[in-house]
Coordinates of C-alpha atoms in Angstrom, one line a residue:
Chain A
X1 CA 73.8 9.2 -5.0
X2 CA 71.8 10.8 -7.5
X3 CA 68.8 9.0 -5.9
X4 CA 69.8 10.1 -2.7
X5 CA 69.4 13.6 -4.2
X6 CA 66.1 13.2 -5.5
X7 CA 64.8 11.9 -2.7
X8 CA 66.1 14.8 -0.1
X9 CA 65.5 17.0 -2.7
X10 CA 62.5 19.7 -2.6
X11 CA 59.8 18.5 -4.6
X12 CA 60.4 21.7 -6.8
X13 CA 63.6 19.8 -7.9
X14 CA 62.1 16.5 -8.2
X15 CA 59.2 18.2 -10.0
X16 CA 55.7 17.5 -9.8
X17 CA 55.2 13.8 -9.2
X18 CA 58.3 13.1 -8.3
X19 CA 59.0 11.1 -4.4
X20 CA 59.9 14.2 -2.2
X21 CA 59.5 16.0 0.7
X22 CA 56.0 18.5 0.5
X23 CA 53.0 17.8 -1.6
X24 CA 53.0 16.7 -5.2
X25 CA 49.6 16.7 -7.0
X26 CA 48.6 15.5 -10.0
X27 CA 44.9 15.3 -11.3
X28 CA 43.4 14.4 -14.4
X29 CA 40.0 14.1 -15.7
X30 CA 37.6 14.6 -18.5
X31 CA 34.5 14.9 -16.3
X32 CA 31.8 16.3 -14.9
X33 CA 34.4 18.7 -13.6
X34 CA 37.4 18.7 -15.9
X35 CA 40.7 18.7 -14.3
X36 CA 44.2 19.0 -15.9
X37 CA 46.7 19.8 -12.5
X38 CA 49.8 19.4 -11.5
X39 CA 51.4 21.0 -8.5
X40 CA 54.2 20.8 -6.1
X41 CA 54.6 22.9 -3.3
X42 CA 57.7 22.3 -0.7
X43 CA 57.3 22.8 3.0
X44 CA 57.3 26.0 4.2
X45 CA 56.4 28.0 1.1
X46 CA 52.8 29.4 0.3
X47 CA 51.8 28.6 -3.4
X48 CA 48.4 30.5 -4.2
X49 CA 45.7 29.0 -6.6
X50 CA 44.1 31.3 -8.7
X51 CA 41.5 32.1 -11.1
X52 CA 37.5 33.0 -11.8
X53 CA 35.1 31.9 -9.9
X54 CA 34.3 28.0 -11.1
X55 CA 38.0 27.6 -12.3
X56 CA 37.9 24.3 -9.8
X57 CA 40.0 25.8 -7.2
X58 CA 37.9 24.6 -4.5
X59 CA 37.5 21.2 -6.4
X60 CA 41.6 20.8 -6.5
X61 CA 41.2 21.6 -2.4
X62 CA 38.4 18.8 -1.8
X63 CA 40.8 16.6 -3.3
X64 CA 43.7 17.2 -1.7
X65 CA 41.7 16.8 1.4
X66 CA 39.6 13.8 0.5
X67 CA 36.9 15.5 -0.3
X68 CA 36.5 14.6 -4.1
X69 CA 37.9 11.8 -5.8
X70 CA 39.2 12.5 -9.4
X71 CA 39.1 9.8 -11.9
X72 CA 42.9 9.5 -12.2
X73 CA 46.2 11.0 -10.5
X74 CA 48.0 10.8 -7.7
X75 CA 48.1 12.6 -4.9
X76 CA 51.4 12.5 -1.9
X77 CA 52.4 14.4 1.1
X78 CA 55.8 13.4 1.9
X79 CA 56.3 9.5 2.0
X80 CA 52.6 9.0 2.4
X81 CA 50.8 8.3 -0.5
X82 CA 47.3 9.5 -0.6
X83 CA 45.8 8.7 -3.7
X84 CA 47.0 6.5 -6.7
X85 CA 44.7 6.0 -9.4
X86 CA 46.7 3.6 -10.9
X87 CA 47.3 1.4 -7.7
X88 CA 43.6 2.3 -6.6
X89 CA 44.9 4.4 -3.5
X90 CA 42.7 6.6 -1.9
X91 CA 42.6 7.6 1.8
X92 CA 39.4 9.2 3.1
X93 CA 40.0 12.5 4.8
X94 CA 40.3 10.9 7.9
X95 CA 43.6 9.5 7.5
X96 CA 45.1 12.3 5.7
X97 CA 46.5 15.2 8.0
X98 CA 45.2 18.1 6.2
X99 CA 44.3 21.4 8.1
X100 CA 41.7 23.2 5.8
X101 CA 40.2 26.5 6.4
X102 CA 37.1 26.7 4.5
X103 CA 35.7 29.7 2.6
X104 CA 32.7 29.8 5.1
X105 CA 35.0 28.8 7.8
X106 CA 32.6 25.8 8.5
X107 CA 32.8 26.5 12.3
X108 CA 30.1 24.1 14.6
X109 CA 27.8 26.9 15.9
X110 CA 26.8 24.8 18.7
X111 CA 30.3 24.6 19.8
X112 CA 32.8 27.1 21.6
X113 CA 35.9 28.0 19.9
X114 CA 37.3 25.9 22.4
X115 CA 35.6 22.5 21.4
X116 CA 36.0 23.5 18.1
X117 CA 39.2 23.2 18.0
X118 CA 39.5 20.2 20.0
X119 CA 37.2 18.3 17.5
X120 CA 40.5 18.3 15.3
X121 CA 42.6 17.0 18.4
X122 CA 41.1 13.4 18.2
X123 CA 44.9 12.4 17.3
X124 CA 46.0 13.6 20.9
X125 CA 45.7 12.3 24.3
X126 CA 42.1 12.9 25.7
X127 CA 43.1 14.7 28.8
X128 CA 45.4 17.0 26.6
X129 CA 43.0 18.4 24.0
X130 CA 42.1 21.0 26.0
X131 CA 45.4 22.6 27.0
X132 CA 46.4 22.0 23.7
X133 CA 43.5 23.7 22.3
X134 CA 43.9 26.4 24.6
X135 CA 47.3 26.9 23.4
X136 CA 46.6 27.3 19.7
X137 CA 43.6 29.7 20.6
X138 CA 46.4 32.1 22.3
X139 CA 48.6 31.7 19.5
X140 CA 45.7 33.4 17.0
X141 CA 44.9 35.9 20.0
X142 CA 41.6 34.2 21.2
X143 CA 42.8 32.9 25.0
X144 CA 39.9 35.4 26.4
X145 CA 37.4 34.3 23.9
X146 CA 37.6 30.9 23.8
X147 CA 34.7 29.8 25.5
X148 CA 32.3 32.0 22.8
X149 CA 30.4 30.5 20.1
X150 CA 31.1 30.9 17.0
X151 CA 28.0 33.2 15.9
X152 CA 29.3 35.6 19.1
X153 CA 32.6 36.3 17.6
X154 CA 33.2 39.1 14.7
X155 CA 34.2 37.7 11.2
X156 CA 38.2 38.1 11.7
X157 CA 37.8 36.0 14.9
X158 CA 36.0 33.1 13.5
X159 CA 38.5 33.3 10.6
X160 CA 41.5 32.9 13.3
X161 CA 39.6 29.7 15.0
X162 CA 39.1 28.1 11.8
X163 CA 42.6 28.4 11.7
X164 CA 43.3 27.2 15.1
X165 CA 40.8 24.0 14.3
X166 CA 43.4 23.9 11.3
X167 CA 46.6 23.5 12.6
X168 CA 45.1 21.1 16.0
X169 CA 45.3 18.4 13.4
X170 CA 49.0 19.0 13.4
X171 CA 49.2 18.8 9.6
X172 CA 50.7 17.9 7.0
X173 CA 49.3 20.5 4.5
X174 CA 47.6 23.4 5.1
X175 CA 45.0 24.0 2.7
X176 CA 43.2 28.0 2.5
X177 CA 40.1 28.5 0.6
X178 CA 39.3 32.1 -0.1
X179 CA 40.4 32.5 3.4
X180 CA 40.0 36.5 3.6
X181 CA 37.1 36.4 1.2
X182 CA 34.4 37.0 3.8
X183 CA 36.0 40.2 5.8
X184 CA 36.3 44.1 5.6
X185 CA 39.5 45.4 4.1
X186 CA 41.2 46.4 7.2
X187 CA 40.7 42.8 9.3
X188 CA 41.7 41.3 5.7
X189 CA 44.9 43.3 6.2
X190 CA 45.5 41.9 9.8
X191 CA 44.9 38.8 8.9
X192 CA 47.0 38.4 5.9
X193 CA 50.2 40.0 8.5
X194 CA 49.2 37.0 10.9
X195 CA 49.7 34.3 8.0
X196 CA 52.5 35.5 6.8
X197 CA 53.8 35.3 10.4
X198 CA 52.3 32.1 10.5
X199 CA 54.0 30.6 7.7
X200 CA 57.7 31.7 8.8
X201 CA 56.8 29.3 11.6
X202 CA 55.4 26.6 9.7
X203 CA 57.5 24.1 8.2
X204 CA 54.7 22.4 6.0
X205 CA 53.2 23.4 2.7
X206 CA 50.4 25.8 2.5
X207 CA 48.0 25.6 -1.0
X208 CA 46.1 29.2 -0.4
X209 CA 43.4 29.4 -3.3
X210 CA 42.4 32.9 -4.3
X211 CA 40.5 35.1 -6.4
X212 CA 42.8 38.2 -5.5
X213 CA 46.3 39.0 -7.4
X214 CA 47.2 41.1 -4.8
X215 CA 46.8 38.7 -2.3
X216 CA 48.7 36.5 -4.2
X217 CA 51.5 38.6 -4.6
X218 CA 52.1 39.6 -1.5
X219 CA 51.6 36.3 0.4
X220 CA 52.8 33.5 -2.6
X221 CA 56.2 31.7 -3.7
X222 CA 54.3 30.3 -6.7
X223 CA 51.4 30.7 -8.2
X224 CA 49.3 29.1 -10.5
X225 CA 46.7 30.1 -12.9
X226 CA 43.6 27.4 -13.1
X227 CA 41.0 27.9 -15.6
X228 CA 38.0 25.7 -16.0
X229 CA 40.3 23.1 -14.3
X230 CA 43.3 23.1 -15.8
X231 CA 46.6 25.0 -14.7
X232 CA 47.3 27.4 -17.5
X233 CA 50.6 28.9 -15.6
X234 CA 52.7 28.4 -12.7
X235 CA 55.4 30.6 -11.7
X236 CA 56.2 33.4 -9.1
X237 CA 53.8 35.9 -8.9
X238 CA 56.4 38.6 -10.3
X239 CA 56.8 36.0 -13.6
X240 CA 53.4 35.1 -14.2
X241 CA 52.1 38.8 -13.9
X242 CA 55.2 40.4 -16.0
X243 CA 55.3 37.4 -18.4
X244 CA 52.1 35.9 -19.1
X245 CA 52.1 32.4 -21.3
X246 CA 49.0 33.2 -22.8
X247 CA 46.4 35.5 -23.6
X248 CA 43.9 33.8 -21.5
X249 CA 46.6 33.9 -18.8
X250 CA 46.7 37.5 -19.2
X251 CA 43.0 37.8 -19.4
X252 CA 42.2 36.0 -16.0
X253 CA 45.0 38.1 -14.6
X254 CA 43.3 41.1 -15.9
X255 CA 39.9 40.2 -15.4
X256 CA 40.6 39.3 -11.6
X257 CA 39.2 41.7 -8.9
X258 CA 41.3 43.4 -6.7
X259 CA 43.9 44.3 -9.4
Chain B
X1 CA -14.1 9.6 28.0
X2 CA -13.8 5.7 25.8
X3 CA -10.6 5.1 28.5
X4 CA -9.3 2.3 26.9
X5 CA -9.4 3.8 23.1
X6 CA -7.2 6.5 25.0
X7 CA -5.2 4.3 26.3
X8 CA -4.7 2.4 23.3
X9 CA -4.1 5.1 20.7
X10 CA -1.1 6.3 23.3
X11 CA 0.1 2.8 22.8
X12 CA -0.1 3.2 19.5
X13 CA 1.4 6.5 19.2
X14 CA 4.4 5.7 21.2
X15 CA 5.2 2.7 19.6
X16 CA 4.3 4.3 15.9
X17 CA 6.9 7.0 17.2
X18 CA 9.3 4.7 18.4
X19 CA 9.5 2.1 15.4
X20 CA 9.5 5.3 12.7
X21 CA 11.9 7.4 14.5
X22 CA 15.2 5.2 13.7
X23 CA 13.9 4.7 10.3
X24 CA 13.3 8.7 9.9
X25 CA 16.7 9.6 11.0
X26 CA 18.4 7.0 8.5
X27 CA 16.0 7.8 5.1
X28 CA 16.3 11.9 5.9
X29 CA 19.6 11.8 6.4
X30 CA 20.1 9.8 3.2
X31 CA 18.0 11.9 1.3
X32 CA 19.4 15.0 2.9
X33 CA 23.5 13.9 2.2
X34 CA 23.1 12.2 -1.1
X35 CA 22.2 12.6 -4.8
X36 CA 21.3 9.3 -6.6
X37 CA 19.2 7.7 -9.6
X38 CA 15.3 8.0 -8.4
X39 CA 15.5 9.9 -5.7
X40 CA 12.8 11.9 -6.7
X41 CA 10.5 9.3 -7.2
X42 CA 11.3 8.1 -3.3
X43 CA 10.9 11.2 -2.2
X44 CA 7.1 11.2 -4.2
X45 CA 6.5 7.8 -2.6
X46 CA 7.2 9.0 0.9
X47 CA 4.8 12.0 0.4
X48 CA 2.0 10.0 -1.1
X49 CA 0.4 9.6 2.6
X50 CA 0.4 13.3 3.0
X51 CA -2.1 14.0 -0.3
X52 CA -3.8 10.6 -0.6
X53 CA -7.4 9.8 0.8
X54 CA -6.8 7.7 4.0
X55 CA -9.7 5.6 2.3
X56 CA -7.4 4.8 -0.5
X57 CA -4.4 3.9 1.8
X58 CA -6.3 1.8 4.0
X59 CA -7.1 0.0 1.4
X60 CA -4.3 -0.5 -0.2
X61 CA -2.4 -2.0 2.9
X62 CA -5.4 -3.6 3.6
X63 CA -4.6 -5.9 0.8
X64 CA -0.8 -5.7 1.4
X65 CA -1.3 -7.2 4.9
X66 CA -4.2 -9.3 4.3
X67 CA -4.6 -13.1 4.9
X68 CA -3.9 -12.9 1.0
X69 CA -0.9 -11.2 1.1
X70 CA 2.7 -12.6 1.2
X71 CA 3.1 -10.7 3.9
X72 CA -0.2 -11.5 6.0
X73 CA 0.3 -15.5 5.1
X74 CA 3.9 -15.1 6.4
X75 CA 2.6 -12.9 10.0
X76 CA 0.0 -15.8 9.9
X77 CA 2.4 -19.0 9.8
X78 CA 4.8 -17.3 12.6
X79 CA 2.1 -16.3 14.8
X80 CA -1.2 -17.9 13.7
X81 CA -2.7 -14.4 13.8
X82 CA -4.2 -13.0 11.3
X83 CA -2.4 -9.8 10.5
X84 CA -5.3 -7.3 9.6
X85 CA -8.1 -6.4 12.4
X86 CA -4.8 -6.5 15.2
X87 CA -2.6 -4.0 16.9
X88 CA 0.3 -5.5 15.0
X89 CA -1.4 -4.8 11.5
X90 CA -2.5 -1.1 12.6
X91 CA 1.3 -0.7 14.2
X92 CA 2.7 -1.7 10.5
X93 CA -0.2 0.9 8.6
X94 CA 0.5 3.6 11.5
X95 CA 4.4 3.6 10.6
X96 CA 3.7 3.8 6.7
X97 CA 1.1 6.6 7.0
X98 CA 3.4 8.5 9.3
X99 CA 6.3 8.6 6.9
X100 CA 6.2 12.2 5.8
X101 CA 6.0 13.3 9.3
X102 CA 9.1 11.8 10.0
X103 CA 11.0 11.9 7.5
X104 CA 10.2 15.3 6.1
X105 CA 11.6 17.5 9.0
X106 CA 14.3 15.2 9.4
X107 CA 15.6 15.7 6.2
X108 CA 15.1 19.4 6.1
X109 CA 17.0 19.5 9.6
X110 CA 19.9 17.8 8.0
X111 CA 20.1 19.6 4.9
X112 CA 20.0 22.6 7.3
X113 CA 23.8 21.1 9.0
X114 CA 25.3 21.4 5.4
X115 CA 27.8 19.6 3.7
X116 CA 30.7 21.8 5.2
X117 CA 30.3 21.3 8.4
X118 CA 30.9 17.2 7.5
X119 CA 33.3 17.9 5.5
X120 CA 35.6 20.0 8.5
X121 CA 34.6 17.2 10.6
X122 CA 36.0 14.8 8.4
X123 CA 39.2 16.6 7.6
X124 CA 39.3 17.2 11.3
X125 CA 39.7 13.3 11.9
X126 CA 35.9 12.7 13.2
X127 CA 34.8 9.0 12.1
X128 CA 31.3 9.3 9.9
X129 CA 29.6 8.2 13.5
X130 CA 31.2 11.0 15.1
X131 CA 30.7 13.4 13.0
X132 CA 26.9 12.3 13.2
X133 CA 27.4 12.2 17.1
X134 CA 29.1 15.4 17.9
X135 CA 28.0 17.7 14.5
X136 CA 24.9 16.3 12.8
X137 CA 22.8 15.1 15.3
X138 CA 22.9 18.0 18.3
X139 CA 22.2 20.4 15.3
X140 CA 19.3 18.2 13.9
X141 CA 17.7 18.0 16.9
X142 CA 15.1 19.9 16.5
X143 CA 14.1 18.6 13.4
X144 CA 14.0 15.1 15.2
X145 CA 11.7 16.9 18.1
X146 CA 9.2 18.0 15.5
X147 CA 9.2 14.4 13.8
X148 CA 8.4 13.0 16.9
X149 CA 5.9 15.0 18.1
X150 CA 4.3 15.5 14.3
X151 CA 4.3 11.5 14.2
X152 CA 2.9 11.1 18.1
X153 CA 0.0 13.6 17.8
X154 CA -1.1 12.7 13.9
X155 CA -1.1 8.9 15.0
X156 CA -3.7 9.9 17.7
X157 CA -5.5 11.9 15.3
X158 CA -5.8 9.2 12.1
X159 CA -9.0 7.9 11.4
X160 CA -9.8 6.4 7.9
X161 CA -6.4 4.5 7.6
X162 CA -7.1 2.8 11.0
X163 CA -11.0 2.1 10.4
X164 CA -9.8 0.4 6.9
X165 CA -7.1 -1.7 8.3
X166 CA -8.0 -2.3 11.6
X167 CA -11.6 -1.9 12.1
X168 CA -12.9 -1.2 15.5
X169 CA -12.5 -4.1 18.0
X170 CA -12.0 -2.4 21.7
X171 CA -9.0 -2.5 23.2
X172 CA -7.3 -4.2 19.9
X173 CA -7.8 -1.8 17.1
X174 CA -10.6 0.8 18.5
X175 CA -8.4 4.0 18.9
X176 CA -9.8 7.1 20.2
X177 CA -10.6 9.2 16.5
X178 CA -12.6 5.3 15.4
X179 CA -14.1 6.1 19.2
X180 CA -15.4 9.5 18.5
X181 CA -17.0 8.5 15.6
X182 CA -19.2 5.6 17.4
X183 CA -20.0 7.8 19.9
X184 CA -21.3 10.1 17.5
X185 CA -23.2 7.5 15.6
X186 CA -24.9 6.7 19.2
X187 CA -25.8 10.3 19.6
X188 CA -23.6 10.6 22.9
X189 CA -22.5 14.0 22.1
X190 CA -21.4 14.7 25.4
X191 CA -19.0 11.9 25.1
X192 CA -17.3 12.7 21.5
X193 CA -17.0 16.3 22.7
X194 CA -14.6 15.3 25.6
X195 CA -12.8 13.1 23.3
X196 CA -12.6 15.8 20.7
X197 CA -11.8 18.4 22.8
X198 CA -8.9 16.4 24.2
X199 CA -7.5 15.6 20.8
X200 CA -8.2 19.2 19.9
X201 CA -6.1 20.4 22.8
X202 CA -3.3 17.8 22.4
X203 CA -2.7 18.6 18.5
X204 CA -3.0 22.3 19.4
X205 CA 0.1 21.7 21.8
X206 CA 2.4 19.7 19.8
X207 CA 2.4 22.1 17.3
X208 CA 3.2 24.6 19.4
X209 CA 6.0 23.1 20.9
X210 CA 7.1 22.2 17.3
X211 CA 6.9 26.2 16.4
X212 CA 8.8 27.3 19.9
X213 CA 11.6 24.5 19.4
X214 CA 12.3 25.4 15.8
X215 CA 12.4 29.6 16.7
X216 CA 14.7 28.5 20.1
X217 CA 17.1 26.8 17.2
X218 CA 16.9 29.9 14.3
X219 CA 18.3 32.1 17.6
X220 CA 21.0 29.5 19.0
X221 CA 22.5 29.3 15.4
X222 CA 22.7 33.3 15.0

């Protein structure tokens, strides 16, 4: 029974590590990038990374995607277990379903926004990528622009393909890097509105790593504090910014732009 | 016009271009994608042919492929051919002299596609040969053009490289640049200056073409 529980339980309960539904990270390593993380995030919540610039949050991303392989942790989404240092697991990005948007969005400029997004659709049946692609494109807004490239489409727009790319590989993590970094104010605004939208929808976890408290505030169930690659903090926003665990805590927070 | 020195440097060419561009598209893309121990000193090996005398190269291969050589005493027990003083040998010195021509824009044009853009592919579910299919490759392409065409037109134009290892036997090893040379050293001016002009013209095109592709790409990326 108590097994039972566990297992059905949010990861949250079952604490980092522990067999559960959502993502459950653990890293460790000494070098060349030092990593101390651990980090559970259940389906359907937003927990924001943050920290300077060269804290590791895009490190803790590449990992999670199978991007970067740490010298030791684990790494599991659900049932499936995507890496294991100490049963030498490790599945290359390929057969992980992670939707990442990447800071630069990473959008093939020889490509429509269309093909772009059926690139992440090799999972689907051929003669469906492209309704399904179409479909994801209207559901960020871009039906009449899907046929543009990439370098023909403002900032916001590229943002909301990347996204669209994102969630064609019907994942099971979504994974935001800086994701707002690269836009004015007022399309950052927008954009934010659309993910929280987003994530009511969404029934998986979403990692969303930022250098903005704000941001994090508004958007986050939990955040964490990395520095120089290890988690200092994690809490809600509200407790992390009202209670601090350290100095250094309160330092980064202070420190941070856009407070 | 020495017809069959033409004739038989655009054999040599095409083949050269033909052999090195495979080998170009594997060495710059390693060297574009991934950090290891020496990779400095292969990428000084593969511009050596660029700053060398063609003298000292020729000679050098001269003796790697000569009856000697491991490698000439192996051509010669397979084929009872000797493997300097033959299209074969010159084929071999063409490819290694034509390195940096290849490799060099390769590299650069894959360095240009960024580690990103792999990366999304990868998360995206693309294999590592589709991703160099559908990602690397149609955005490289230039960078391939202007190793191809680098490669074709400087393989017409070498001299000292082929004199050394090839020497000048017609139809063999006698390329058009070892032609001009004779015909100047027979005071047929009129004929050199044809021959010249033609290489002159042909160089003069290529790298054109080269300039216009790569512009054509700065504009299609934005």
């Amino acid at each position: 029974m108590g097994w039972a529980h566990a297992r059905c339980g949010s990861v949250a309960e079952a604490g980092p590590g522990g067999a559960g539904e959502g993502l459950a990270v653990r890293l460790r390593q000494a070098g060349p990038i030092p990593l101390s993380v651990d980090l559970a995030c259940a389906p359907g919540q937003l927990h924001a990374l943050v920290g300077p610039s060269g804290a590791g949050k895009t490190t803790v991303l590449k990992a999670i995607a199978g991007l970067y392989r740490p010298q030791a942790g684990h790494i599991t989404c659900g049932p499936a277990v995507w890496f294991d240092s100490a049963a030498g697991a490790w599945l290359p990005p390929q057969d992980r379903r992670v939707g990442m948007v990447f800071q630069s969005y990473a959008l093939f400029p020889h490509m429509s926004a269309q093909a772009n997004v059926e690139t992440s659709l090799a999972h689907s049946a051929r003669t469906e990528r492209a309704a399904r692609a179409l479909a994801l494109l209207t559901q960020v807004g871009l039906a009449d622009k899907a046929h543009r490239r990439p370098a023909d489409l403002s900032g916001g727009e590229q943002q909301r393909v990347a996204v669209a790319r994102a969630l064609a590989r019907s994942p099971g993590v979504l994974l935001l890097d800086e994701p707002f970094a690269a836009v004015d104010r007022r399309t950052r605004r927008r954009l934010q509105q659309d993910l929280a939208e987003l994530r009511s929808s969404l029934r998986i976890p979403i990692l969303l790593v930022t250098h903005d408290l704000d941001e994090a505030s508004a958007l986050a169930d939990q955040m964490s504090v990395l520095h120089e690659g290890q988690i200092l903090q994690t809490g809600t926003p509200e407790e992390v910014m009202r209670r601090p665990a350290s100095e250094r805590v309160a330092e980064i927070l202070d420190l941070s732009p856009g407070v | 016009m020495d017809w069959t020195a033409l004739v038989l440097s655009l054999k040599l060419a095409g083949a050269t271009t033909l052999v090195l561009l495979p080998i170009g598209v594997i060495l710059g893309r390693v060297l574009a994608f991934h950090d290891f121990r020496g990779k400095r000193w292969v990428e000084a090996a593969i511009t050596l042919p660029l700053v060398l005398p063609p003298t000292v190269l020729g000679y050098y291969l001269l003796i790697a492929l000569g009856v000697a050589s491991p490698i000439g005493q192996a051509w010669q027990a397979l084929t009872g051919d000797t493997l300097v003083f033959s299209f074969s040998g010159l084929l071999i010195a063409s490819v290694v002299f034509n390195l940096p021509f290849a490799i060099q824009p390769l590299q650069r044009a894959f360095e240009g596609v960024g580690q990103d853009l792999r990366h999304a592919a990868w998360v995206g579910g693309l294999s590592t040969f589709a991703t160099f299919r559908k990602v690397e490759l149609p955005l490289a392409w230039p960078g391939l053009l202007s190793a191809a065409v680098l490669t074709f037109t400087h393989t017409l134009g070498e001299f000292g490289v082929v004199l050394m290892v090839g020497g000048a036997i017609p139809g063999e090893t006698r390329t058009i640049a070892v032609s001009i040379y004779d015909r100047v050293q027979a005071f047929d001016t009129a004929a050199a200056g044809i021959m010249s002009a033609f290489l002159l013209i042909s160089a003069f095109i290529a790298i054109a073409v080269v300039y216009g592709v790569g512009a054509r790409a700065v504009r299609l990326r934005g």
